[in-house]
Amino acid sequence: MRPGVVAALLSASLLVPGAAPAGESGPRPLPARMADTGGGTQLITAVAPGTGSTSGRVTWWERGGGGRWVKAGSAPARFGAGGLTDGATREQGTNTTPTGLYGLPYAFGIEPAPRGTAYRYRPVRENSWWCQDNASRAYNRWTEPRPADCRATEAEHLITYTEQYAHALVVGFNYHRPVRGRGAGIFLHVDGRGATAGCVSVPAEAMRRILRWAEPSRRPHIAIGTSGGATAITRY
């Protein structure tokens, strides 16, 4: 083959989405193809085939000194019973999982933190609630006890979710500056019996592995999205 043809083919390969840089084989890892990863060196990706999906895959990644992302673990995942929707326009009560890139403020659980957990871990007590009442000053916040302006019917009594909240990470969706009606109480938690009400869930052992792996100093984030389309994870 003529050298000019070889050069043209090599140049073209650089334009193929996901193609590996010269000298490397195989597609680039998912975080390397994303618009943003949060600026840290740890990342969790939660990917569903499409917005109507209720299952997919969670993978956790770390970036080494050379800047290359390496897969640290992976597990099957479940999403909202209503599928996935763009986090910027999500509506509360739709049982949809919000797509986007989010921080992970802290961990919590009914069971003690797995040995080796570095994240701040808040134990669930009998009077632990997560307020989802749009009229409450405690909207989208953990409260102990439940305040008078947060109706019990509009809040989660955390200790009653013995399977799901054995271990969990708070997802920073609508968290720092909550928009009323956008949604509250989005977590990465242990699987229940089926699809979630909008959270992302993984098997219990996977959740324990994630908690032992996550290091706050490495600023881990979670990116939630679909394989393609307007809510493609690579857009976030």
JSON list of N, CA, C and O in Angstrom, two decimals, residues 109-159:
[
{"chain": "A", "resi": 109, "resn": "GLY", "atom": "N", "xyz": [-26.06, 4.78, 55.92]},
{"chain": "A", "resi": 109, "resn": "GLY", "atom": "CA", "xyz": [-26.55, 3.41, 55.92]},
{"chain": "A", "resi": 109, "resn": "GLY", "atom": "C", "xyz": [-27.15, 2.96, 57.23]},
{"chain": "A", "resi": 109, "resn": "GLY", "atom": "O", "xyz": [-26.84, 3.51, 58.30]},
{"chain": "A", "resi": 110, "resn": "ILE", "atom": "N", "xyz": [-28.02, 1.99, 57.13]},
{"chain": "A", "resi": 110, "resn": "ILE", "atom": "CA", "xyz": [-28.59, 1.35, 58.31]},
{"chain": "A", "resi": 110, "resn": "ILE", "atom": "C", "xyz": [-27.54, 0.44, 58.94]},
{"chain": "A", "resi": 110, "resn": "ILE", "atom": "O", "xyz": [-27.43, 0.35, 60.17]},
{"chain": "A", "resi": 111, "resn": "GLU", "atom": "N", "xyz": [-26.75, -0.21, 58.10]},
{"chain": "A", "resi": 111, "resn": "GLU", "atom": "CA", "xyz": [-25.66, -1.06, 58.59]},
{"chain": "A", "resi": 111, "resn": "GLU", "atom": "C", "xyz": [-24.39, -0.23, 58.74]},
{"chain": "A", "resi": 111, "resn": "GLU", "atom": "O", "xyz": [-24.24, 0.82, 58.10]},
{"chain": "A", "resi": 112, "resn": "PRO", "atom": "N", "xyz": [-23.45, -0.68, 59.58]},
{"chain": "A", "resi": 112, "resn": "PRO", "atom": "CA", "xyz": [-22.20, 0.06, 59.73]},
{"chain": "A", "resi": 112, "resn": "PRO", "atom": "C", "xyz": [-21.45, 0.18, 58.41]},
{"chain": "A", "resi": 112, "resn": "PRO", "atom": "O", "xyz": [-21.62, -0.65, 57.51]},
{"chain": "A", "resi": 113, "resn": "ALA", "atom": "N", "xyz": [-20.64, 1.19, 58.30]},
{"chain": "A", "resi": 113, "resn": "ALA", "atom": "CA", "xyz": [-19.84, 1.39, 57.09]},
{"chain": "A", "resi": 113, "resn": "ALA", "atom": "C", "xyz": [-18.93, 0.19, 56.87]},
{"chain": "A", "resi": 113, "resn": "ALA", "atom": "O", "xyz": [-18.34, -0.33, 57.82]},
{"chain": "A", "resi": 114, "resn": "PRO", "atom": "N", "xyz": [-18.79, -0.27, 55.63]},
{"chain": "A", "resi": 114, "resn": "PRO", "atom": "CA", "xyz": [-17.85, -1.35, 55.35]},
{"chain": "A", "resi": 114, "resn": "PRO", "atom": "C", "xyz": [-16.44, -0.96, 55.80]},
{"chain": "A", "resi": 114, "resn": "PRO", "atom": "O", "xyz": [-16.04, 0.20, 55.68]},
{"chain": "A", "resi": 115, "resn": "ARG", "atom": "N", "xyz": [-15.71, -1.93, 56.31]},
{"chain": "A", "resi": 115, "resn": "ARG", "atom": "CA", "xyz": [-14.36, -1.66, 56.76]},
{"chain": "A", "resi": 115, "resn": "ARG", "atom": "C", "xyz": [-13.54, -1.09, 55.61]},
{"chain": "A", "resi": 115, "resn": "ARG", "atom": "O", "xyz": [-13.55, -1.61, 54.51]},
{"chain": "A", "resi": 116, "resn": "GLY", "atom": "N", "xyz": [-12.83, 0.00, 55.87]},
{"chain": "A", "resi": 116, "resn": "GLY", "atom": "CA", "xyz": [-12.03, 0.65, 54.84]},
{"chain": "A", "resi": 116, "resn": "GLY", "atom": "C", "xyz": [-12.72, 1.85, 54.21]},
{"chain": "A", "resi": 116, "resn": "GLY", "atom": "O", "xyz": [-12.12, 2.54, 53.39]},
{"chain": "A", "resi": 117, "resn": "THR", "atom": "N", "xyz": [-13.98, 2.13, 54.59]},
{"chain": "A", "resi": 117, "resn": "THR", "atom": "CA", "xyz": [-14.69, 3.28, 54.03]},
{"chain": "A", "resi": 117, "resn": "THR", "atom": "C", "xyz": [-14.04, 4.58, 54.49]},
{"chain": "A", "resi": 117, "resn": "THR", "atom": "O", "xyz": [-13.88, 4.80, 55.70]},
{"chain": "A", "resi": 118, "resn": "ALA", "atom": "N", "xyz": [-13.69, 5.44, 53.54]},
{"chain": "A", "resi": 118, "resn": "ALA", "atom": "CA", "xyz": [-13.08, 6.74, 53.86]},
{"chain": "A", "resi": 118, "resn": "ALA", "atom": "C", "xyz": [-14.10, 7.87, 53.81]},
{"chain": "A", "resi": 118, "resn": "ALA", "atom": "O", "xyz": [-13.87, 8.94, 54.38]},
{"chain": "A", "resi": 119, "resn": "TYR", "atom": "N", "xyz": [-15.21, 7.65, 53.14]},
{"chain": "A", "resi": 119, "resn": "TYR", "atom": "CA", "xyz": [-16.23, 8.69, 53.00]},
{"chain": "A", "resi": 119, "resn": "TYR", "atom": "C", "xyz": [-16.91, 8.97, 54.33]},
{"chain": "A", "resi": 119, "resn": "TYR", "atom": "O", "xyz": [-17.04, 8.07, 55.18]},
{"chain": "A", "resi": 120, "resn": "ARG", "atom": "N", "xyz": [-17.32, 10.21, 54.54]},
{"chain": "A", "resi": 120, "resn": "ARG", "atom": "CA", "xyz": [-18.14, 10.51, 55.71]},
{"chain": "A", "resi": 120, "resn": "ARG", "atom": "C", "xyz": [-19.40, 9.66, 55.63]},
{"chain": "A", "resi": 120, "resn": "ARG", "atom": "O", "xyz": [-20.12, 9.68, 54.62]},
{"chain": "A", "resi": 121, "resn": "TYR", "atom": "N", "xyz": [-19.66, 8.92, 56.70]},
{"chain": "A", "resi": 121, "resn": "TYR", "atom": "CA", "xyz": [-20.73, 7.92, 56.68]},
{"chain": "A", "resi": 121, "resn": "TYR", "atom": "C", "xyz": [-21.70, 8.21, 57.82]},
{"chain": "A", "resi": 121, "resn": "TYR", "atom": "O", "xyz": [-21.33, 8.17, 59.00]},
{"chain": "A", "resi": 122, "resn": "ARG", "atom": "N", "xyz": [-22.91, 8.51, 57.46]},
{"chain": "A", "resi": 122, "resn": "ARG", "atom": "CA", "xyz": [-23.92, 8.89, 58.45]},
{"chain": "A", "resi": 122, "resn": "ARG", "atom": "C", "xyz": [-24.80, 7.70, 58.80]},
{"chain": "A", "resi": 122, "resn": "ARG", "atom": "O", "xyz": [-25.44, 7.12, 57.92]},
{"chain": "A", "resi": 123, "resn": "PRO", "atom": "N", "xyz": [-24.85, 7.31, 60.07]},
{"chain": "A", "resi": 123, "resn": "PRO", "atom": "CA", "xyz": [-25.68, 6.16, 60.45]},
{"chain": "A", "resi": 123, "resn": "PRO", "atom": "C", "xyz": [-27.16, 6.52, 60.46]},
{"chain": "A", "resi": 123, "resn": "PRO", "atom": "O", "xyz": [-27.54, 7.60, 60.93]},
{"chain": "A", "resi": 124, "resn": "VAL", "atom": "N", "xyz": [-27.98, 5.64, 59.95]},
{"chain": "A", "resi": 124, "resn": "VAL", "atom": "CA", "xyz": [-29.43, 5.83, 59.96]},
{"chain": "A", "resi": 124, "resn": "VAL", "atom": "C", "xyz": [-29.97, 5.44, 61.33]},
{"chain": "A", "resi": 124, "resn": "VAL", "atom": "O", "xyz": [-29.68, 4.36, 61.84]},
{"chain": "A", "resi": 125, "resn": "ARG", "atom": "N", "xyz": [-30.76, 6.34, 61.91]},
{"chain": "A", "resi": 125, "resn": "ARG", "atom": "CA", "xyz": [-31.36, 6.10, 63.21]},
{"chain": "A", "resi": 125, "resn": "ARG", "atom": "C", "xyz": [-32.88, 6.06, 63.08]},
{"chain": "A", "resi": 125, "resn": "ARG", "atom": "O", "xyz": [-33.42, 6.32, 62.01]},
{"chain": "A", "resi": 126, "resn": "GLU", "atom": "N", "xyz": [-33.53, 5.76, 64.18]},
{"chain": "A", "resi": 126, "resn": "GLU", "atom": "CA", "xyz": [-34.99, 5.65, 64.17]},
{"chain": "A", "resi": 126, "resn": "GLU", "atom": "C", "xyz": [-35.64, 6.96, 63.75]},
{"chain": "A", "resi": 126, "resn": "GLU", "atom": "O", "xyz": [-36.71, 6.96, 63.13]},
{"chain": "A", "resi": 127, "resn": "ASN", "atom": "N", "xyz": [-35.02, 8.09, 64.06]},
{"chain": "A", "resi": 127, "resn": "ASN", "atom": "CA", "xyz": [-35.64, 9.38, 63.73]},
{"chain": "A", "resi": 127, "resn": "ASN", "atom": "C", "xyz": [-35.01, 10.05, 62.50]},
{"chain": "A", "resi": 127, "resn": "ASN", "atom": "O", "xyz": [-35.10, 11.27, 62.33]},
{"chain": "A", "resi": 128, "resn": "SER", "atom": "N", "xyz": [-34.38, 9.24, 61.63]},
{"chain": "A", "resi": 128, "resn": "SER", "atom": "CA", "xyz": [-33.76, 9.77, 60.41]},
{"chain": "A", "resi": 128, "resn": "SER", "atom": "C", "xyz": [-34.78, 9.80, 59.27]},
{"chain": "A", "resi": 128, "resn": "SER", "atom": "O", "xyz": [-35.36, 8.77, 58.93]},
{"chain": "A", "resi": 129, "resn": "TRP", "atom": "N", "xyz": [-34.95, 10.97, 58.67]},
{"chain": "A", "resi": 129, "resn": "TRP", "atom": "CA", "xyz": [-35.88, 11.15, 57.56]},
{"chain": "A", "resi": 129, "resn": "TRP", "atom": "C", "xyz": [-35.19, 11.90, 56.43]},
{"chain": "A", "resi": 129, "resn": "TRP", "atom": "O", "xyz": [-34.26, 12.66, 56.66]},
{"chain": "A", "resi": 130, "resn": "TRP", "atom": "N", "xyz": [-35.68, 11.71, 55.20]},
{"chain": "A", "resi": 130, "resn": "TRP", "atom": "CA", "xyz": [-35.26, 12.54, 54.08]},
{"chain": "A", "resi": 130, "resn": "TRP", "atom": "C", "xyz": [-36.50, 13.27, 53.59]},
{"chain": "A", "resi": 130, "resn": "TRP", "atom": "O", "xyz": [-37.46, 12.67, 53.12]},
{"chain": "A", "resi": 131, "resn": "CYS", "atom": "N", "xyz": [-36.46, 14.60, 53.73]},
{"chain": "A", "resi": 131, "resn": "CYS", "atom": "CA", "xyz": [-37.65, 15.41, 53.43]},
{"chain": "A", "resi": 131, "resn": "CYS", "atom": "C", "xyz": [-37.79, 15.65, 51.93]},
{"chain": "A", "resi": 131, "resn": "CYS", "atom": "O", "xyz": [-36.85, 16.10, 51.27]},
{"chain": "A", "resi": 132, "resn": "GLN", "atom": "N", "xyz": [-38.97, 15.36, 51.41]},
{"chain": "A", "resi": 132, "resn": "GLN", "atom": "CA", "xyz": [-39.29, 15.59, 50.00]},
{"chain": "A", "resi": 132, "resn": "GLN", "atom": "C", "xyz": [-40.49, 16.52, 49.84]},
{"chain": "A", "resi": 132, "resn": "GLN", "atom": "O", "xyz": [-41.06, 16.63, 48.75]},
{"chain": "A", "resi": 133, "resn": "ASP", "atom": "N", "xyz": [-40.84, 17.18, 50.92]},
{"chain": "A", "resi": 133, "resn": "ASP", "atom": "CA", "xyz": [-42.00, 18.07, 50.93]},
{"chain": "A", "resi": 133, "resn": "ASP", "atom": "C", "xyz": [-41.59, 19.42, 50.33]},
{"chain": "A", "resi": 133, "resn": "ASP", "atom": "O", "xyz": [-40.76, 20.14, 50.88]},
{"chain": "A", "resi": 134, "resn": "ASN", "atom": "N", "xyz": [-42.20, 19.78, 49.20]},
{"chain": "A", "resi": 134, "resn": "ASN", "atom": "CA", "xyz": [-41.86, 21.02, 48.52]},
{"chain": "A", "resi": 134, "resn": "ASN", "atom": "C", "xyz": [-42.14, 22.26, 49.35]},
{"chain": "A", "resi": 134, "resn": "ASN", "atom": "O", "xyz": [-41.55, 23.32, 49.11]},
{"chain": "A", "resi": 135, "resn": "ALA", "atom": "N", "xyz": [-43.00, 22.14, 50.34]},
{"chain": "A", "resi": 135, "resn": "ALA", "atom": "CA", "xyz": [-43.35, 23.29, 51.17]},
{"chain": "A", "resi": 135, "resn": "ALA", "atom": "C", "xyz": [-42.44, 23.43, 52.38]},
{"chain": "A", "resi": 135, "resn": "ALA", "atom": "O", "xyz": [-42.55, 24.41, 53.13]},
{"chain": "A", "resi": 136, "resn": "SER", "atom": "N", "xyz": [-41.55, 22.48, 52.57]},
{"chain": "A", "resi": 136, "resn": "SER", "atom": "CA", "xyz": [-40.71, 22.48, 53.77]},
{"chain": "A", "resi": 136, "resn": "SER", "atom": "C", "xyz": [-39.39, 23.21, 53.57]},
{"chain": "A", "resi": 136, "resn": "SER", "atom": "O", "xyz": [-38.79, 23.17, 52.49]},
{"chain": "A", "resi": 137, "resn": "ARG", "atom": "N", "xyz": [-38.89, 23.83, 54.63]},
{"chain": "A", "resi": 137, "resn": "ARG", "atom": "CA", "xyz": [-37.57, 24.44, 54.60]},
{"chain": "A", "resi": 137, "resn": "ARG", "atom": "C", "xyz": [-36.47, 23.38, 54.52]},
{"chain": "A", "resi": 137, "resn": "ARG", "atom": "O", "xyz": [-35.34, 23.68, 54.18]},
{"chain": "A", "resi": 138, "resn": "ALA", "atom": "N", "xyz": [-36.82, 22.13, 54.83]},
{"chain": "A", "resi": 138, "resn": "ALA", "atom": "CA", "xyz": [-35.86, 21.03, 54.82]},
{"chain": "A", "resi": 138, "resn": "ALA", "atom": "C", "xyz": [-35.93, 20.22, 53.53]},
{"chain": "A", "resi": 138, "resn": "ALA", "atom": "O", "xyz": [-35.42, 19.10, 53.47]},
{"chain": "A", "resi": 139, "resn": "TYR", "atom": "N", "xyz": [-36.51, 20.80, 52.49]},
{"chain": "A", "resi": 139, "resn": "TYR", "atom": "CA", "xyz": [-36.67, 20.08, 51.22]},
{"chain": "A", "resi": 139, "resn": "TYR", "atom": "C", "xyz": [-35.34, 19.54, 50.71]},
{"chain": "A", "resi": 139, "resn": "TYR", "atom": "O", "xyz": [-34.33, 20.25, 50.66]},
{"chain": "A", "resi": 140, "resn": "ASN", "atom": "N", "xyz": [-35.35, 18.25, 50.34]},
{"chain": "A", "resi": 140, "resn": "ASN", "atom": "CA", "xyz": [-34.19, 17.53, 49.84]},
{"chain": "A", "resi": 140, "resn": "ASN", "atom": "C", "xyz": [-33.02, 17.55, 50.82]},
{"chain": "A", "resi": 140, "resn": "ASN", "atom": "O", "xyz": [-31.86, 17.72, 50.44]},
{"chain": "A", "resi": 141, "resn": "ARG", "atom": "N", "xyz": [-33.35, 17.31, 52.09]},
{"chain": "A", "resi": 141, "resn": "ARG", "atom": "CA", "xyz": [-32.34, 17.24, 53.14]},
{"chain": "A", "resi": 141, "resn": "ARG", "atom": "C", "xyz": [-32.66, 16.11, 54.12]},
{"chain": "A", "resi": 141, "resn": "ARG", "atom": "O", "xyz": [-33.81, 15.77, 54.35]},
{"chain": "A", "resi": 142, "resn": "TRP", "atom": "N", "xyz": [-31.59, 15.56, 54.68]},
{"chain": "A", "resi": 142, "resn": "TRP", "atom": "CA", "xyz": [-31.70, 14.62, 55.80]},
{"chain": "A", "resi": 142, "resn": "TRP", "atom": "C", "xyz": [-32.12, 15.43, 57.02]},
{"chain": "A", "resi": 142, "resn": "TRP", "atom": "O", "xyz": [-31.58, 16.51, 57.30]},
{"chain": "A", "resi": 143, "resn": "THR", "atom": "N", "xyz": [-33.08, 14.92, 57.78]},
{"chain": "A", "resi": 143, "resn": "THR", "atom": "CA", "xyz": [-33.52, 15.61, 58.99]},
{"chain": "A", "resi": 143, "resn": "THR", "atom": "C", "xyz": [-33.62, 14.62, 60.15]},
{"chain": "A", "resi": 143, "resn": "THR", "atom": "O", "xyz": [-34.03, 13.47, 59.96]},
{"chain": "A", "resi": 144, "resn": "GLU", "atom": "N", "xyz": [-33.26, 15.08, 61.32]},
{"chain": "A", "resi": 144, "resn": "GLU", "atom": "CA", "xyz": [-33.40, 14.31, 62.56]},
{"chain": "A", "resi": 144, "resn": "GLU", "atom": "C", "xyz": [-33.78, 15.28, 63.68]},
{"chain": "A", "resi": 144, "resn": "GLU", "atom": "O", "xyz": [-32.95, 16.09, 64.09]},
{"chain": "A", "resi": 145, "resn": "PRO", "atom": "N", "xyz": [-34.99, 15.23, 64.18]},
{"chain": "A", "resi": 145, "resn": "PRO", "atom": "CA", "xyz": [-36.13, 14.46, 63.71]},
{"chain": "A", "resi": 145, "resn": "PRO", "atom": "C", "xyz": [-36.78, 15.15, 62.51]},
{"chain": "A", "resi": 145, "resn": "PRO", "atom": "O", "xyz": [-36.28, 16.17, 62.04]},
{"chain": "A", "resi": 146, "resn": "ARG", "atom": "N", "xyz": [-37.87, 14.60, 62.03]},
{"chain": "A", "resi": 146, "resn": "ARG", "atom": "CA", "xyz": [-38.62, 15.23, 60.94]},
{"chain": "A", "resi": 146, "resn": "ARG", "atom": "C", "xyz": [-39.24, 16.52, 61.44]},
{"chain": "A", "resi": 146, "resn": "ARG", "atom": "O", "xyz": [-39.95, 16.52, 62.45]},
{"chain": "A", "resi": 147, "resn": "PRO", "atom": "N", "xyz": [-38.99, 17.65, 60.76]},
{"chain": "A", "resi": 147, "resn": "PRO", "atom": "CA", "xyz": [-39.56, 18.93, 61.22]},
{"chain": "A", "resi": 147, "resn": "PRO", "atom": "C", "xyz": [-41.06, 18.99, 60.99]},
{"chain": "A", "resi": 147, "resn": "PRO", "atom": "O", "xyz": [-41.62, 18.27, 60.16]},
{"chain": "A", "resi": 148, "resn": "ALA", "atom": "N", "xyz": [-41.70, 19.88, 61.73]},
{"chain": "A", "resi": 148, "resn": "ALA", "atom": "CA", "xyz": [-43.15, 19.99, 61.67]},
{"chain": "A", "resi": 148, "resn": "ALA", "atom": "C", "xyz": [-43.65, 20.38, 60.30]},
{"chain": "A", "resi": 148, "resn": "ALA", "atom": "O", "xyz": [-44.77, 20.01, 59.90]},
{"chain": "A", "resi": 149, "resn": "ASP", "atom": "N", "xyz": [-42.84, 21.16, 59.54]},
{"chain": "A", "resi": 149, "resn": "ASP", "atom": "CA", "xyz": [-43.31, 21.60, 58.22]},
{"chain": "A", "resi": 149, "resn": "ASP", "atom": "C", "xyz": [-43.02, 20.59, 57.11]},
{"chain": "A", "resi": 149, "resn": "ASP", "atom": "O", "xyz": [-43.25, 20.88, 55.94]},
{"chain": "A", "resi": 150, "resn": "CYS", "atom": "N", "xyz": [-42.54, 19.40, 57.47]},
{"chain": "A", "resi": 150, "resn": "CYS", "atom": "CA", "xyz": [-42.30, 18.33, 56.49]},
{"chain": "A", "resi": 150, "resn": "CYS", "atom": "C", "xyz": [-43.25, 17.18, 56.79]},
{"chain": "A", "resi": 150, "resn": "CYS", "atom": "O", "xyz": [-43.05, 16.43, 57.76]},
{"chain": "A", "resi": 151, "resn": "ARG", "atom": "N", "xyz": [-44.25, 17.04, 55.96]},
{"chain": "A", "resi": 151, "resn": "ARG", "atom": "CA", "xyz": [-45.26, 16.01, 56.20]},
{"chain": "A", "resi": 151, "resn": "ARG", "atom": "C", "xyz": [-44.67, 14.60, 56.04]},
{"chain": "A", "resi": 151, "resn": "ARG", "atom": "O", "xyz": [-43.88, 14.36, 55.13]},
{"chain": "A", "resi": 152, "resn": "ALA", "atom": "N", "xyz": [-45.07, 13.70, 56.90]},
{"chain": "A", "resi": 152, "resn": "ALA", "atom": "CA", "xyz": [-44.57, 12.32, 56.86]},
{"chain": "A", "resi": 152, "resn": "ALA", "atom": "C", "xyz": [-44.90, 11.66, 55.54]},
{"chain": "A", "resi": 152, "resn": "ALA", "atom": "O", "xyz": [-44.14, 10.82, 55.04]},
{"chain": "A", "resi": 153, "resn": "THR", "atom": "N", "xyz": [-46.01, 12.04, 54.95]},
{"chain": "A", "resi": 153, "resn": "THR", "atom": "CA", "xyz": [-46.42, 11.46, 53.65]},
{"chain": "A", "resi": 153, "resn": "THR", "atom": "C", "xyz": [-45.55, 11.98, 52.51]},
{"chain": "A", "resi": 153, "resn": "THR", "atom": "O", "xyz": [-45.60, 11.45, 51.41]},
{"chain": "A", "resi": 154, "resn": "GLU", "atom": "N", "xyz": [-44.77, 13.03, 52.77]},
{"chain": "A", "resi": 154, "resn": "GLU", "atom": "CA", "xyz": [-43.89, 13.62, 51.77]},
{"chain": "A", "resi": 154, "resn": "GLU", "atom": "C", "xyz": [-42.42, 13.50, 52.20]},
{"chain": "A", "resi": 154, "resn": "GLU", "atom": "O", "xyz": [-41.61, 14.38, 51.92]},
{"chain": "A", "resi": 155, "resn": "ALA", "atom": "N", "xyz": [-42.12, 12.42, 52.90]},
{"chain": "A", "resi": 155, "resn": "ALA", "atom": "CA", "xyz": [-40.75, 12.20, 53.38]},
{"chain": "A", "resi": 155, "resn": "ALA", "atom": "C", "xyz": [-40.48, 10.71, 53.43]},
{"chain": "A", "resi": 155, "resn": "ALA", "atom": "O", "xyz": [-41.40, 9.89, 53.51]},
{"chain": "A", "resi": 156, "resn": "GLU", "atom": "N", "xyz": [-39.20, 10.35, 53.38]},
{"chain": "A", "resi": 156, "resn": "GLU", "atom": "CA", "xyz": [-38.81, 8.94, 53.50]},
{"chain": "A", "resi": 156, "resn": "GLU", "atom": "C", "xyz": [-38.28, 8.69, 54.91]},
{"chain": "A", "resi": 156, "resn": "GLU", "atom": "O", "xyz": [-37.34, 9.37, 55.35]},
{"chain": "A", "resi": 157, "resn": "HIS", "atom": "N", "xyz": [-38.90, 7.73, 55.58]},
{"chain": "A", "resi": 157, "resn": "HIS", "atom": "CA", "xyz": [-38.40, 7.29, 56.88]},
{"chain": "A", "resi": 157, "resn": "HIS", "atom": "C", "xyz": [-37.30, 6.27, 56.58]},
{"chain": "A", "resi": 157, "resn": "HIS", "atom": "O", "xyz": [-37.58, 5.11, 56.29]},
{"chain": "A", "resi": 158, "resn": "LEU", "atom": "N", "xyz": [-36.06, 6.73, 56.61]},
{"chain": "A", "resi": 158, "resn": "LEU", "atom": "CA", "xyz": [-34.96, 5.96, 56.04]},
{"chain": "A", "resi": 158, "resn": "LEU", "atom": "C", "xyz": [-34.81, 4.56, 56.62]},
{"chain": "A", "resi": 158, "resn": "LEU", "atom": "O", "xyz": [-34.49, 3.60, 55.90]},
{"chain": "A", "resi": 159, "resn": "ILE", "atom": "N", "xyz": [-35.06, 4.40, 57.89]},
{"chain": "A", "resi": 159, "resn": "ILE", "atom": "CA", "xyz": [-34.80, 3.11, 58.54]},
{"chain": "A", "resi": 159, "resn": "ILE", "atom": "C", "xyz": [-35.77, 2.02, 58.08]},
{"chain": "A", "resi": 159, "resn": "ILE", "atom": "O", "xyz": [-35.51, 0.82, 58.28]}
]
